[in-house]
Short mmCIF file of C-alpha atoms in Angstrom, two decimals:
data_model
loop_
_atom_site.label_atom_id
_atom_site.label_comp_id
_atom_site.label_asym_id
_atom_site.label_seq_id
_atom_site.Cartn_x
_atom_site.Cartn_y
_atom_site.Cartn_z
CA MET A 1 3.76 2.32 -7.32
CA ASP A 2 3.18 6.10 -7.26
CA THR A 3 1.38 7.25 -4.13
CA ARG A 4 -1.20 9.21 -6.55
CA ILE A 5 -2.28 6.01 -7.93
CA VAL A 6 -2.97 4.33 -4.51
CA THR A 7 -4.95 7.37 -3.35
CA GLU A 8 -7.06 7.99 -6.57
CA THR A 9 -7.86 4.34 -6.93
CA VAL A 10 -8.82 3.96 -3.20
CA THR A 11 -10.93 6.99 -3.43
CA TYR A 12 -12.68 5.89 -6.49
CA LEU A 13 -13.45 2.47 -4.81
CA GLY A 14 -15.07 4.50 -1.97
CA GLU A 15 -17.00 6.74 -4.16
CA VAL A 16 -18.68 3.75 -5.99
CA GLY A 17 -19.28 1.99 -2.75
CA LEU A 18 -17.44 -1.15 -3.21
CA LYS A 19 -17.42 -3.58 -0.28
CA SER A 20 -14.94 -6.22 -1.10
CA ASN A 21 -11.32 -7.08 -0.43
CA ILE A 22 -8.28 -5.27 -1.74
CA PHE A 23 -5.30 -8.00 -2.24
CA LEU A 24 -1.91 -6.77 -1.96
CA SER A 25 0.33 -9.19 -3.65
CA VAL A 26 1.11 -8.69 -7.15
CA TYR A 27 2.57 -4.93 -6.70
CA ASN A 28 5.54 -6.54 -4.92
CA GLU A 29 6.46 -7.75 -1.58
CA PRO A 30 3.97 -5.50 0.55
CA LEU A 31 6.00 -5.60 3.85
CA ILE A 32 9.01 -3.82 2.41
CA ASP A 33 6.89 -0.68 1.42
CA PRO A 34 7.66 1.93 3.83
CA ARG A 35 4.35 3.57 3.20
CA LEU A 36 2.37 0.32 4.15
CA LEU A 37 0.65 1.22 7.38
CA TRP A 38 -0.12 4.75 5.81
CA ILE A 39 -1.64 3.01 2.66
CA LEU A 40 -3.78 0.53 4.95
CA GLN A 41 -4.83 3.69 7.06
CA TYR A 42 -6.10 5.32 3.87
CA ILE A 43 -7.87 2.45 2.66
CA ASN A 44 -9.69 2.04 5.99
CA GLU A 45 -10.66 5.76 6.12
CA HIS A 46 -11.78 6.27 2.31
CA SER A 47 -13.27 2.85 1.41
CA ASP A 48 -15.49 0.25 2.65
CA CYS A 49 -12.83 -2.21 1.64
CA ALA A 50 -10.89 -4.86 3.77
CA VAL A 51 -7.41 -5.74 2.72
CA GLU A 52 -5.70 -9.24 2.48
CA ILE A 53 -1.98 -9.14 2.35
CA PHE A 54 0.15 -12.08 0.48
CA THR A 55 3.56 -11.97 1.86
CA ASN A 56 6.51 -14.06 2.81
CA GLY A 57 6.46 -12.84 6.26
CA TRP A 58 9.72 -10.64 5.74
CA GLY A 59 9.77 -8.40 8.91
CA LEU A 60 6.45 -9.33 10.25
CA ASN A 61 6.28 -9.39 14.08
CA GLN A 62 4.01 -8.90 16.71
CA TYR A 63 3.94 -5.13 16.70
CA LEU A 64 3.29 -4.93 13.16
CA PHE A 65 0.60 -7.69 13.13
CA ASN A 66 -1.51 -6.01 15.90
CA GLU A 67 -1.50 -2.77 14.22
CA MET A 68 -2.48 -4.27 11.00
CA ILE A 69 -5.35 -6.15 12.20
CA LYS A 70 -6.84 -2.95 13.63
CA LEU A 71 -6.94 -1.80 9.96
CA ARG A 72 -9.02 -4.87 8.60
CA VAL A 73 -6.07 -6.76 7.44
CA THR A 74 -5.87 -10.58 6.94
CA PHE A 75 -2.60 -12.30 6.13
CA THR A 76 -1.63 -15.32 3.76
CA VAL A 77 1.95 -15.96 4.52
CA SER A 78 4.06 -18.11 2.27
CA VAL A 79 7.09 -19.65 4.08
CA TYR A 80 10.03 -21.73 2.47
CA ASP A 81 11.48 -23.24 5.58
CA VAL A 82 10.59 -24.81 8.92
CA PRO A 83 12.35 -22.16 11.30
CA GLU A 84 10.46 -19.33 9.67
CA GLU A 85 7.10 -21.08 9.79
CA GLU A 86 7.68 -21.74 13.37
CA ARG A 87 8.52 -18.05 14.04
CA LEU A 88 5.58 -16.82 12.20
CA ARG A 89 3.11 -19.14 13.85
CA LYS A 90 4.33 -17.89 17.41
CA ILE A 91 2.70 -14.56 16.67
CA ASN A 92 -0.32 -14.23 18.88
CA GLY A 93 -3.35 -14.17 16.75
CA MET A 94 -1.92 -15.69 13.80
CA VAL A 95 -4.84 -18.32 13.27
CA HIS A 96 -7.87 -18.37 10.84
CA PRO A 97 -8.63 -16.41 8.97
CA HIS A 98 -4.77 -15.61 8.51
CA LYS A 99 -2.84 -18.33 7.01
CA VAL A 100 0.84 -19.56 7.25
CA GLN A 101 1.80 -22.09 4.71
CA GLN A 102 4.88 -23.86 3.18
CA ILE A 103 5.09 -23.21 -0.47
CA ILE A 104 7.01 -24.13 -3.33
CA LEU A 105 7.36 -22.51 -6.77
CA ASP A 106 3.84 -22.70 -8.36
CA PRO A 107 3.64 -25.43 -10.78
CA ARG A 108 1.15 -23.53 -12.77
CA VAL A 109 3.86 -21.16 -13.99
CA MET A 110 5.22 -24.00 -15.89
CA GLN A 111 1.63 -24.78 -17.19
CA ILE A 112 0.63 -21.36 -18.52
CA TYR A 113 4.04 -20.90 -20.40
CA ASP A 114 5.14 -24.59 -21.42
CA GLU A 115 1.93 -26.60 -21.93
CA GLN A 116 0.33 -26.67 -25.26
CA PRO A 117 -2.66 -24.47 -25.56
CA ILE A 118 -6.26 -26.17 -25.17
CA HIS A 119 -9.57 -24.74 -25.13
CA ARG A 120 -10.59 -24.06 -21.40
CA GLY A 121 -13.82 -22.18 -21.61
CA PRO A 122 -15.05 -18.73 -20.36
CA CYS A 123 -13.06 -16.97 -17.86
CA ARG A 124 -14.13 -14.06 -15.60
CA PHE A 125 -10.63 -13.01 -13.79
CA PRO A 126 -9.99 -9.95 -15.57
CA SER A 127 -13.54 -8.72 -15.27
CA VAL A 128 -13.90 -9.10 -11.44
CA TYR A 129 -10.29 -8.91 -10.47
CA PRO A 130 -8.55 -5.90 -11.81
CA MET A 131 -4.81 -6.17 -11.23
CA ILE A 132 -2.36 -3.37 -10.80
CA ASN A 133 1.41 -4.28 -10.60
CA HIS A 134 4.09 -2.24 -8.89
CA LEU A 135 4.85 -0.23 -11.75
CA GLY A 136 1.21 1.01 -11.79
CA GLN A 137 0.19 -0.95 -14.91
CA MET A 138 -3.14 -2.55 -14.92
CA VAL A 139 -2.36 -6.21 -16.21
CA LEU A 140 -4.32 -9.11 -17.47
CA CYS A 141 -4.60 -11.04 -14.22
CA CYS A 142 -2.57 -12.69 -11.31
CA ARG A 143 -1.71 -15.62 -13.65
CA ASP A 144 0.15 -13.28 -16.20
CA TYR A 145 3.42 -13.34 -14.04
CA LYS A 146 5.52 -12.03 -16.90
CA TRP A 147 3.06 -8.94 -17.61
CA ASP A 148 2.85 -9.96 -21.12
CA VAL A 149 -0.60 -8.27 -21.29
CA ILE A 150 -0.72 -4.71 -20.13
CA ILE A 151 -4.15 -3.38 -20.34
CA ALA A 152 -3.48 0.40 -19.26
CA ASP A 153 -0.78 2.55 -17.50
CA LEU A 154 -2.15 4.21 -14.48
CA ASN A 155 0.69 6.60 -14.58
CA ASP A 156 -1.10 8.27 -17.67
CA ILE A 157 -4.97 7.35 -16.88
CA SER A 158 -7.01 7.04 -14.03
CA PHE A 159 -8.17 3.67 -12.49
CA GLU A 160 -11.91 4.52 -13.81
CA GLU A 161 -10.64 5.33 -17.20
CA ALA A 162 -8.65 2.00 -17.41
CA LEU A 163 -11.74 0.07 -16.17
CA GLN A 164 -13.79 1.51 -19.08
CA SER A 165 -11.13 1.47 -21.67
CA GLU A 166 -11.89 -0.10 -24.90
CA LYS A 167 -9.06 -2.74 -24.62
CA ARG A 168 -10.32 -3.91 -21.28
CA LEU A 169 -13.98 -4.08 -22.11
CA ARG A 170 -12.97 -6.22 -25.38
CA LEU A 171 -10.68 -8.59 -23.53
CA CYS A 172 -13.24 -9.11 -20.75
CA ASP A 173 -16.01 -9.70 -23.15
CA GLU A 174 -13.96 -11.99 -25.34
CA LEU A 175 -12.98 -14.05 -22.38
CA GLU A 176 -16.60 -14.39 -20.79
CA SER A 177 -17.95 -15.51 -24.09
CA GLY A 178 -15.35 -18.59 -23.91
CA GLU A 179 -13.18 -16.98 -26.54
CA ARG A 180 -9.48 -17.52 -25.03
CA PHE A 181 -7.78 -15.87 -27.92
CA LEU A 182 -4.57 -14.93 -25.81
CA ASP A 183 -2.06 -17.85 -25.76
CA ILE A 184 -1.67 -17.54 -21.93
CA CYS A 185 -5.28 -17.70 -21.57
CA LYS A 186 -5.35 -20.93 -23.63
CA ARG A 187 -2.97 -22.67 -21.21
CA CYS A 188 -4.65 -21.44 -17.99
CA SER A 189 -7.07 -23.58 -16.06
CA PHE A 190 -8.29 -20.56 -14.00
CA VAL A 191 -11.88 -19.35 -14.31
CA GLY A 192 -12.88 -17.94 -10.94
CA TRP A 193 -14.33 -19.31 -7.64
CA GLY A 194 -18.01 -19.91 -6.57
CA ILE A 195 -20.34 -19.10 -9.19
CA HIS A 196 -17.78 -18.51 -11.61
CA GLN A 197 -16.73 -22.21 -11.39
CA ARG A 198 -20.23 -23.48 -11.50
CA GLU A 199 -20.85 -21.23 -14.72
CA TRP A 200 -17.63 -22.87 -16.20
CA ASP A 201 -18.68 -26.30 -15.28
CA LYS A 202 -22.19 -25.64 -16.84
CA TRP A 203 -20.50 -24.40 -20.08
CA ASN A 204 -18.21 -27.49 -20.15
CA MET A 205 -21.31 -29.82 -20.07
CA GLU A 206 -22.90 -28.10 -22.91
CA ASN A 207 -19.69 -27.75 -25.06
CA PRO A 208 -18.17 -31.13 -24.80
#
């Protein structure tokens, strides 16, 4: 992702006073980005957001861990074998809220691409979790693994312009109303957490 996109987006989040988490995940493996510590420092200095890094733990050691937690970072580490899990758990401080977990390929990948579409009810994921991939494109959400739905290209317009774009607002309005007009959305069971889940449960009871 172009550094300009990073800085302009973070600066905008700081200007609007957002106090939330920035999730570094779908833009590629974060720990291989040579700018990572600089990016974390920029986020820390120009916004009130904390950062959660989703990673396979490649290259993560005690020094990097210590430096990153100074910058309000938490880790969710997915590992694929026992020796790597044991190595990461030996990092001093790698306890809650940080997570190290063994993982297999997400079975929901098959669900959203192979299952027959069914009506799932409203979804607020694109409304509350804007996603930017490593190419600088705003995509539908974290479940759109193949990036079939590109909302905007931040190489051409700003993050603010992308948020207010007619395409994104129309898509969010449709999904929030319960109209899952995209095939990938019809197959997906995600609706959100917390209040979003409760709203979906209420909608399901009212629309059997």
